[in-house]
Tab-separated table of C-alpha atoms in Angstrom:
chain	number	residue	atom	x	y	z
W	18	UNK	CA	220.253	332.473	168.202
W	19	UNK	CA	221.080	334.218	165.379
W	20	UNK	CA	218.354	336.834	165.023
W	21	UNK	CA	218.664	337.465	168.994
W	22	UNK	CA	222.324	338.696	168.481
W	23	UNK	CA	221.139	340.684	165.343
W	24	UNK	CA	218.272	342.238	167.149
W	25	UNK	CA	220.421	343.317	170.422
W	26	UNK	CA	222.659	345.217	168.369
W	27	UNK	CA	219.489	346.444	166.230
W	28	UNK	CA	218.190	347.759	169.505
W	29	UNK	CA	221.783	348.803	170.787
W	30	UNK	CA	220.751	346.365	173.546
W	31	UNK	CA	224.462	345.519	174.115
W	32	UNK	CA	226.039	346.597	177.694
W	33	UNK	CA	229.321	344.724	176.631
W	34	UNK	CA	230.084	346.650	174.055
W	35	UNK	CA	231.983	349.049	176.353
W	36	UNK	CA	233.754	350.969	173.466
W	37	UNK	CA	236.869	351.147	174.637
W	38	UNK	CA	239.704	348.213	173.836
W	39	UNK	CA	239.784	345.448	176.656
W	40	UNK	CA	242.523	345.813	179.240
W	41	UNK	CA	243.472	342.308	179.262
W	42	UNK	CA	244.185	342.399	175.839
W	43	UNK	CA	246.293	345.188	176.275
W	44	UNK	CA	247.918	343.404	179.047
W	45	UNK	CA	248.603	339.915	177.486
W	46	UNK	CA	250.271	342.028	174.105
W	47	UNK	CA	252.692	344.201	176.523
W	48	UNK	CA	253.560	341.679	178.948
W	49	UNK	CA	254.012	339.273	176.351
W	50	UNK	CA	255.944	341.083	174.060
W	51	UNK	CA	254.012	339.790	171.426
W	52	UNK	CA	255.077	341.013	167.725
W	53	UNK	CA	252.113	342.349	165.687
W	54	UNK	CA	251.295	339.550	163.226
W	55	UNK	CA	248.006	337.742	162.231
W	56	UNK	CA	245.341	337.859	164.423
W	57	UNK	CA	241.907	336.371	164.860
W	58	UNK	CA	239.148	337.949	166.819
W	59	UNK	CA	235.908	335.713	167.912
W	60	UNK	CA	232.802	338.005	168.507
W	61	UNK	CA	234.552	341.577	167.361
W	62	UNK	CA	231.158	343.241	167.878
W	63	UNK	CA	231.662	346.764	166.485
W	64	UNK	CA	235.512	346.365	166.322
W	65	UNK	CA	236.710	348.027	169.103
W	66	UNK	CA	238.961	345.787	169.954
W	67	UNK	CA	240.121	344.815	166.387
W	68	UNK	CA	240.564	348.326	165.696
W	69	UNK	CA	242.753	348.936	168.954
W	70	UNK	CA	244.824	345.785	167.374
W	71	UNK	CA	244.822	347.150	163.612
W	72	UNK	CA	246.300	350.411	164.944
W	73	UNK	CA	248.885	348.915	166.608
W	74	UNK	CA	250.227	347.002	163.704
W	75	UNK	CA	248.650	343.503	163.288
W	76	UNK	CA	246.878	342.192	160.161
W	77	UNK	CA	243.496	341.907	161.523
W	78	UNK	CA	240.080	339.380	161.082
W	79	UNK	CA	237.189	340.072	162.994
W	80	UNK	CA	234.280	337.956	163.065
W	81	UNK	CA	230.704	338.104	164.493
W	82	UNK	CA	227.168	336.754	164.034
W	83	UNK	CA	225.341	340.012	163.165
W	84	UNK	CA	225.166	341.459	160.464
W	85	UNK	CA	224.874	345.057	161.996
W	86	UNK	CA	227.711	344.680	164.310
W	87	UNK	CA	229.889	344.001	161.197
W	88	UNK	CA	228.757	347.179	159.175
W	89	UNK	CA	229.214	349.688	162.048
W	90	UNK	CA	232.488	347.835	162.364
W	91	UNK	CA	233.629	348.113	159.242
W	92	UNK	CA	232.101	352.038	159.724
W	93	UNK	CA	233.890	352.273	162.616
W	94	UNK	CA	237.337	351.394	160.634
W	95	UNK	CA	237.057	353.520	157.817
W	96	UNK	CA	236.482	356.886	160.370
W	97	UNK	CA	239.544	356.260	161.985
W	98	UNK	CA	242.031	355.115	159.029
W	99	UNK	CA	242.468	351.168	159.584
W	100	UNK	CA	241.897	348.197	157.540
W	101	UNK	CA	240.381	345.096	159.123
W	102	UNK	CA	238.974	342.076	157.449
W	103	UNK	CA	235.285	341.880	158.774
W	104	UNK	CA	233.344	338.826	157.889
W	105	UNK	CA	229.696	337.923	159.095
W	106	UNK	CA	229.820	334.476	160.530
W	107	UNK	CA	228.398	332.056	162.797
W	108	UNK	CA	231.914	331.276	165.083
W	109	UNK	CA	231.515	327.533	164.595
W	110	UNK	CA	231.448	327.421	160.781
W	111	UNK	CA	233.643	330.264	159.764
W	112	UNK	CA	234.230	329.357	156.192
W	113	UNK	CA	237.831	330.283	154.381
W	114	UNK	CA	239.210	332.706	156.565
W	115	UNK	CA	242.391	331.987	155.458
W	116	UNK	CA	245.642	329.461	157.270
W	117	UNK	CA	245.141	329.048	161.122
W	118	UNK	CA	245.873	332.341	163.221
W	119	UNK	CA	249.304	332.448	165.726
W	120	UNK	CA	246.698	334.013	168.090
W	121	UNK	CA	243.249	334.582	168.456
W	122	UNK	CA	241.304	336.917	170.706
W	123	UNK	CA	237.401	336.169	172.563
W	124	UNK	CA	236.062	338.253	174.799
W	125	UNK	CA	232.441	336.609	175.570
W	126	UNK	CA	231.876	334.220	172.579
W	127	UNK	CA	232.819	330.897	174.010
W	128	UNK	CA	230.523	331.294	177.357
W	129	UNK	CA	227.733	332.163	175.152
W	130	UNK	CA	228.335	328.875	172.153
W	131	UNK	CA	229.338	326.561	174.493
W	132	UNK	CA	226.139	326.254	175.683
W	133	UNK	CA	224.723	325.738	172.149
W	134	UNK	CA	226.990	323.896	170.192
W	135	UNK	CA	230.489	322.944	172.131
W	136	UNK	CA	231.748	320.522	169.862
W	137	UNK	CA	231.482	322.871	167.040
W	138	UNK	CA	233.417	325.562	168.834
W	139	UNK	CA	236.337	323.407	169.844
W	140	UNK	CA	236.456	321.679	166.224
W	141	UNK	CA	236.859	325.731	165.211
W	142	UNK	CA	239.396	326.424	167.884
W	143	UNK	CA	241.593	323.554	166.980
W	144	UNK	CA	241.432	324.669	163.282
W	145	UNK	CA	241.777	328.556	163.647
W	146	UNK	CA	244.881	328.588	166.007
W	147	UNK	CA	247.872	327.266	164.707
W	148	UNK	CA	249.907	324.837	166.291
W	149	UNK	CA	251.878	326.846	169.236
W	150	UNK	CA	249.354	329.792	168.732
W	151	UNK	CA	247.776	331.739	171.900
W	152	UNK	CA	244.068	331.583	172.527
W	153	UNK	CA	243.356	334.187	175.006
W	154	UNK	CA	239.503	333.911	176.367
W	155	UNK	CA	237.303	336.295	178.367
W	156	UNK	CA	234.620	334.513	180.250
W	157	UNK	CA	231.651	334.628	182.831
W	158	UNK	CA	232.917	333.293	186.266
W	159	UNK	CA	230.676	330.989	188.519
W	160	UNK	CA	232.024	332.044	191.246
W	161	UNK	CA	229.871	335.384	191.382
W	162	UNK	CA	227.481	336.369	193.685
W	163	UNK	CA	225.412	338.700	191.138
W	164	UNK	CA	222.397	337.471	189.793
W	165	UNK	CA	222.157	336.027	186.510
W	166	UNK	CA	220.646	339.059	184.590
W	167	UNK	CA	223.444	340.923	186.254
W	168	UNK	CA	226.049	339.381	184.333
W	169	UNK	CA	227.273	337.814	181.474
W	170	UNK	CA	226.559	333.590	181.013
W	171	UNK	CA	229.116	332.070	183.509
W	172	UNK	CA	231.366	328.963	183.557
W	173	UNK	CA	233.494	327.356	186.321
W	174	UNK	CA	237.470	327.459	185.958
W	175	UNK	CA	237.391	323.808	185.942
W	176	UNK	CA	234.857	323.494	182.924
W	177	UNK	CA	237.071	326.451	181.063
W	178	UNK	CA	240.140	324.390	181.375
W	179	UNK	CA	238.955	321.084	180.585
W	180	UNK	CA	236.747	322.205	177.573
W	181	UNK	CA	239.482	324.102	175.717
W	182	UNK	CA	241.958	321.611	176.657
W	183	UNK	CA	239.903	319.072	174.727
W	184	UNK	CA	240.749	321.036	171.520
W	185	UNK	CA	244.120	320.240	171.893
W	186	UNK	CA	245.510	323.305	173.867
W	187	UNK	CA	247.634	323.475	177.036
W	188	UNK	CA	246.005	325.707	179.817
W	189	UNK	CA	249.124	328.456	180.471
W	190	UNK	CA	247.601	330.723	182.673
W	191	UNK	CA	244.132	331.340	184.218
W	192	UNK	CA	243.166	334.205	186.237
W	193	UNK	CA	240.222	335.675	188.177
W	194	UNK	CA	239.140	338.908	187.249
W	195	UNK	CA	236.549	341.018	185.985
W	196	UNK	CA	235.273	342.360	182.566
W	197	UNK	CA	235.568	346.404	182.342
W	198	UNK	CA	232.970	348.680	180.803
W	199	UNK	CA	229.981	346.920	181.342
W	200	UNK	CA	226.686	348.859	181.903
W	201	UNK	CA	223.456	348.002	182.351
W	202	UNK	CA	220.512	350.886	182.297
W	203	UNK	CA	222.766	353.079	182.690
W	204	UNK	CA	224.461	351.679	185.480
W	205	UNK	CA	228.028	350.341	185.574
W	206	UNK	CA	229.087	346.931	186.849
W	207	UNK	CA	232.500	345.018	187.273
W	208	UNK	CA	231.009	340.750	186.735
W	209	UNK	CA	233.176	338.336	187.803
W	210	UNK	CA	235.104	336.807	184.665
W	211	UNK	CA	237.905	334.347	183.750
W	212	UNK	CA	240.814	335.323	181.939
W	213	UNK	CA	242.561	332.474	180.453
W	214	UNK	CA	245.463	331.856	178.190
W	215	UNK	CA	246.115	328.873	176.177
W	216	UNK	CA	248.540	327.700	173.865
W	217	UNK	CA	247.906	325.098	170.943
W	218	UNK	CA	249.693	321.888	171.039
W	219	UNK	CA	252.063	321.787	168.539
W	220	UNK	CA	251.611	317.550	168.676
W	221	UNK	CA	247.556	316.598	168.937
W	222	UNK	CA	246.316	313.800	170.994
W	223	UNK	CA	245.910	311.809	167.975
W	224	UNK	CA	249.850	312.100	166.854
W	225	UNK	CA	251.018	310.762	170.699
């Protein structure tokens, strides 16, 4: 899986990476009121996003699986002024990254993993959040009509809810929507997509 990622970004294969910072992000931070603080972010890509969160204050770690996503990143950060940790990492074995994140950002990295290795992604969820952090997730919706090379992987609401719940998180809100920027040859489209918010249970199963 690995060299697939590396190679799509090789190629510039990569019609998520819309280059401009995600609205729902935006959204949760100002409807939230969240204060800038730590923050993780699973699949940065080329940093967009991380950027977008650098510049606005917060003490930033992005992480992704290739290697040339995280040098035009890190590229990316020094054009415009902002310093972000960037690390090269496989999202279920992220290594010392430091104490557990009060919240952590994925736009499209859990649809894609947990189809490879689900149990390794929640044993990293439970980890990197800390206990009463947010976990805000971007994800492919089943509920679409498109056809599958239309979109990104997709995942019912009831799978999202259950799956990250099983990490020890309570589901606070989920949402229909749709991911923005997307284009594929050349073309732009709107796929169906979850957005869900989760909080980290400050008690885990194991302590009830």
């Amino acid at each position: 899986m690995e060299s697939d990622w590396e190679q799509r970004y090789v190629e510039s294969n990569t019609p998520w990476d819309s280059g401009v910072p995600s609205e729902h992000l935006k959204d949760f931070l100002s409807d939230n009121g969240i204060s800038p603080g730590r923050v993780l972010e699973l699949g940065c890509g080329t940093g967009t996003n991380a950027i977008y969160l650098a510049q606005n204050g917060f003490d930033v770690t992005g992480v992704d699986l290739s290697k040339t996503a995280i040098e035009r990143a890190r590229q990316k950060s020094e054009a415009v002024g902002v310093n972000v940790r960037f690390i090269e990492a496989d999202a279920t074995n992220l290594g010392d990254i430091g104490q557990p994140f009060p919240f952590v950002f994925d736009r499209g990295t859990y649809h894609v993993i947990r189809k490879v290795n689900l149990a390794g992604f929640q044993k990293m969820l439970e980890s990197a959040v800390a206990k009463g952090g947010y976990y805000l997730v971007l994800a492919g919706n089943a509920n679409t009509l498109a056809p599958p090379e239309q979109g990104p992987p997709i995942v019912r609401g009831s799978e999202i809810v259950s799956e990250i719940e099983a990490a020890n998180f309570d589901l606070i809100e989920l949402r229909q929507t749709v991911f923005h920027g997307i284009r594929v040859n050349g073309m732009e489209i709107v796929p169906l997509a979850w957005c869900g918010l989760f909080q980290r249970r400050e008690k885990d199963r194991a302590q009830l």
